[in-house]
Amino acid sequence: MSEPKMPTARTRVVRESERGIYDRDTVYRILDEGFICHVGFVVDGQPFVIPTAYGRKDANLYVHGSAVSRMLRQMKEGVAVCVTVTLLDGLVLARSVFNHSMNYRSVVILGKASLVEDQEEKLVSLRLLSEHIIPGRWDDVRQPNERELKATSVLRIPIEEYSAKVRTGPPIDEKEDYSLPVWAGVIPLGMRAGEAMGDPQLHPGQEVPGYVRHYRRVR
Ligand SMILES: Cc1cc2nc3c(=O)[nH]c(=O)nc-3n(C[C@H](O)[C@H](O)[C@H](O)COP(=O)(O)OP(=O)(O)OC[C@H]3O[C@@H](n4cnc5c(N)ncnc54)[C@H](O)[C@@H]3O)c2cc1C
């Protein structure tokens, strides 16, 4: 099946349209740097937007959770979802209140999720999710048992209808405001790992694995 050409009428960025990006490489780079998305869906006319973890493989996002969570139950039933991922890169301080902004990279995906039913694929998807968040961890720890697997649902969301929006650079002020004696510029922000704190019940001498010591998000 040929895929729809991006943007569709629903995914075209309207305001600051020059910031809209529709190529998969950009979208995948943003998705691969993040691991938290917000899943929006409507139940009985009430919108819910739920933050949750995800992993990506090729043109699919995977989310998981308790088999009885409302989000996963609704998604299983095929409700339309909107998934958003945001990476905040900075606060943009302009010379006027109006022109303050943020630097960011964000992705919006529209579609419907489907349940990963095959047990082997479910395990592969869970591993993928784990490796997306902290590569190296899965093989180091106890694998999920049958009870844990049963209590967990995994859903696949195809990345078929999507958009990215990216803002970079300094503030954009009104011409006449550049002469104002006020500081303007960017406060960079980002997700940084601090120093890992060992569990108080660690075996004495347990080494901190390299993937913990060197954890970083920027790929
Ligand atoms: C960290 C952050 C802070 C922001 N703060 C504000 C704010 O304070 N006020 C404000 O008005 N806007 C803010 N935005 C921008 C906001 O996300 C929308 O882009 C904006 O509301 C304009 O939407 P629209 O009317 O052009 O498009 P809409 O009609 O809302 O959306 C049309 C389609 O455009 C695409 N789209 C829209 N926005 C994005 C996006 N950010 N990323 C990817 N795809 C997108 C989607 O596919 C959507 O279906 C912020 C964005 C980010 C990431």
Short mmCIF file of N, CA and C and ligand atoms in Angstrom, two decimals, residues 9-17 20 22 82 84-88 102-110 161-166, ligand 1:
data_model
loop_
_atom_site.label_atom_id
_atom_site.label_comp_id
_atom_site.label_asym_id
_atom_site.label_seq_id
_atom_site.Cartn_x
_atom_site.Cartn_y
_atom_site.Cartn_z
N ALA A 9 -4.11 16.95 5.12
CA ALA A 9 -4.86 18.15 5.55
C ALA A 9 -4.84 18.25 7.07
N ARG A 10 -4.73 17.10 7.75
CA ARG A 10 -4.78 17.13 9.22
C ARG A 10 -3.43 17.39 9.87
N THR A 11 -2.36 17.15 9.14
CA THR A 11 -1.04 17.28 9.79
C THR A 11 -0.24 18.48 9.28
N ARG A 12 -0.87 19.30 8.47
CA ARG A 12 -0.15 20.49 7.99
C ARG A 12 -0.08 21.52 9.12
N VAL A 13 1.15 21.92 9.46
CA VAL A 13 1.33 22.96 10.47
C VAL A 13 0.83 24.27 9.88
N VAL A 14 -0.03 24.96 10.62
CA VAL A 14 -0.66 26.17 10.07
C VAL A 14 0.15 27.41 10.46
N ARG A 15 0.30 27.63 11.77
CA ARG A 15 1.04 28.82 12.23
C ARG A 15 2.54 28.55 12.10
N GLU A 16 3.30 29.57 11.70
CA GLU A 16 4.74 29.42 11.49
C GLU A 16 4.97 28.16 10.65
N SER A 17 4.30 28.15 9.50
CA SER A 17 4.29 26.91 8.71
C SER A 17 5.67 26.50 8.22
N GLY A 20 7.25 23.62 10.01
CA GLY A 20 6.73 22.27 9.82
C GLY A 20 7.69 21.44 8.97
N TYR A 22 8.26 17.39 7.39
CA TYR A 22 7.45 16.18 7.17
C TYR A 22 8.29 14.99 6.70
N CYS A 82 -3.91 10.52 19.07
CA CYS A 82 -2.94 11.53 18.66
C CYS A 82 -1.77 11.42 19.63
N THR A 84 1.95 12.74 20.82
CA THR A 84 2.83 13.90 20.71
C THR A 84 4.11 13.67 21.50
N VAL A 85 5.22 14.02 20.89
CA VAL A 85 6.53 13.95 21.57
C VAL A 85 7.15 15.34 21.50
N THR A 86 7.64 15.83 22.62
CA THR A 86 8.22 17.18 22.66
C THR A 86 9.62 17.13 23.26
N LEU A 87 10.59 17.71 22.58
CA LEU A 87 11.93 17.91 23.14
C LEU A 87 12.11 19.42 23.30
N LEU A 88 12.31 19.85 24.52
CA LEU A 88 12.44 21.28 24.78
C LEU A 88 13.92 21.64 24.76
N MET A 102 10.02 29.51 22.57
CA MET A 102 10.83 28.38 23.02
C MET A 102 11.46 27.73 21.81
N ASN A 103 12.65 27.19 22.01
CA ASN A 103 13.22 26.35 20.97
C ASN A 103 12.83 24.91 21.27
N TYR A 104 12.40 24.21 20.27
CA TYR A 104 11.90 22.86 20.49
C TYR A 104 11.93 22.03 19.22
N ARG A 105 11.77 20.74 19.42
CA ARG A 105 11.52 19.82 18.31
C ARG A 105 10.34 18.96 18.77
N SER A 106 9.31 18.92 17.99
CA SER A 106 8.15 18.13 18.41
C SER A 106 7.59 17.34 17.24
N VAL A 107 6.88 16.27 17.60
CA VAL A 107 6.27 15.40 16.58
C VAL A 107 4.83 15.12 16.99
N VAL A 108 3.96 15.13 16.01
CA VAL A 108 2.56 14.73 16.22
C VAL A 108 2.26 13.58 15.26
N ILE A 109 1.69 12.50 15.80
CA ILE A 109 1.33 11.35 14.96
C ILE A 109 -0.16 11.08 15.15
N LEU A 110 -0.88 10.93 14.06
CA LEU A 110 -2.30 10.60 14.13
C LEU A 110 -2.49 9.17 13.65
N GLU A 161 0.81 8.95 9.49
CA GLU A 161 0.33 10.32 9.28
C GLU A 161 0.94 11.17 10.38
N TYR A 162 1.87 12.03 10.02
CA TYR A 162 2.70 12.66 11.05
C TYR A 162 3.17 14.05 10.61
N SER A 163 3.69 14.79 11.59
CA SER A 163 4.34 16.06 11.29
C SER A 163 5.37 16.31 12.38
N ALA A 164 6.37 17.11 12.04
CA ALA A 164 7.31 17.58 13.05
C ALA A 164 7.29 19.11 12.97
N LYS A 165 7.63 19.73 14.07
CA LYS A 165 7.77 21.19 14.06
C LYS A 165 9.03 21.51 14.86
N VAL A 166 9.84 22.39 14.30
CA VAL A 166 11.14 22.67 14.92
C VAL A 166 11.38 24.18 14.95
C1 LIG B 1 7.42 23.34 23.77
C2 LIG B 1 6.37 24.02 22.93
C3 LIG B 1 5.74 25.17 23.38
C4 LIG B 1 4.78 25.79 22.61
N1 LIG B 1 4.12 26.88 23.10
C5 LIG B 1 3.10 27.43 22.42
C6 LIG B 1 2.32 28.49 22.96
O1 LIG B 1 2.54 28.92 24.08
N2 LIG B 1 1.30 28.99 22.21
C7 LIG B 1 1.02 28.49 20.97
O2 LIG B 1 0.06 28.96 20.33
N3 LIG B 1 1.75 27.52 20.42
C8 LIG B 1 2.77 26.97 21.12
N4 LIG B 1 3.50 25.94 20.57
C9 LIG B 1 3.22 25.57 19.18
C10 LIG B 1 2.03 24.63 19.10
O3 LIG B 1 2.52 23.31 19.30
C11 LIG B 1 1.33 24.68 17.74
O4 LIG B 1 2.28 24.49 16.73
C12 LIG B 1 0.60 25.98 17.56
O5 LIG B 1 -0.50 26.02 18.45
C13 LIG B 1 0.11 26.22 16.16
O6 LIG B 1 -0.72 25.21 15.75
P1 LIG B 1 -1.52 25.42 14.36
O7 LIG B 1 -2.74 26.26 14.60
O8 LIG B 1 -0.56 25.87 13.33
O9 LIG B 1 -1.88 23.99 13.99
P2 LIG B 1 -3.05 23.03 14.50
O10 LIG B 1 -4.27 23.30 13.70
O11 LIG B 1 -3.14 23.04 15.97
O12 LIG B 1 -2.42 21.67 14.04
C14 LIG B 1 -2.48 21.22 12.68
C15 LIG B 1 -1.50 20.11 12.53
O13 LIG B 1 -0.18 20.67 12.56
C16 LIG B 1 0.69 19.77 13.18
N5 LIG B 1 1.33 20.46 14.33
C17 LIG B 1 0.90 21.55 14.98
N6 LIG B 1 1.75 21.88 15.97
C18 LIG B 1 2.73 20.95 15.94
C19 LIG B 1 3.89 20.75 16.71
N7 LIG B 1 4.25 21.56 17.72
N8 LIG B 1 4.68 19.70 16.40
C20 LIG B 1 4.38 18.85 15.40
N9 LIG B 1 3.28 19.00 14.63
C21 LIG B 1 2.48 20.04 14.90
C22 LIG B 1 -0.12 18.58 13.65
O14 LIG B 1 -0.02 17.51 12.73
C23 LIG B 1 -1.54 19.09 13.68
O15 LIG B 1 -2.46 18.07 13.47
C24 LIG B 1 4.46 25.29 21.32
C25 LIG B 1 5.10 24.14 20.87
C26 LIG B 1 6.04 23.49 21.65
C27 LIG B 1 6.66 22.25 21.15
#
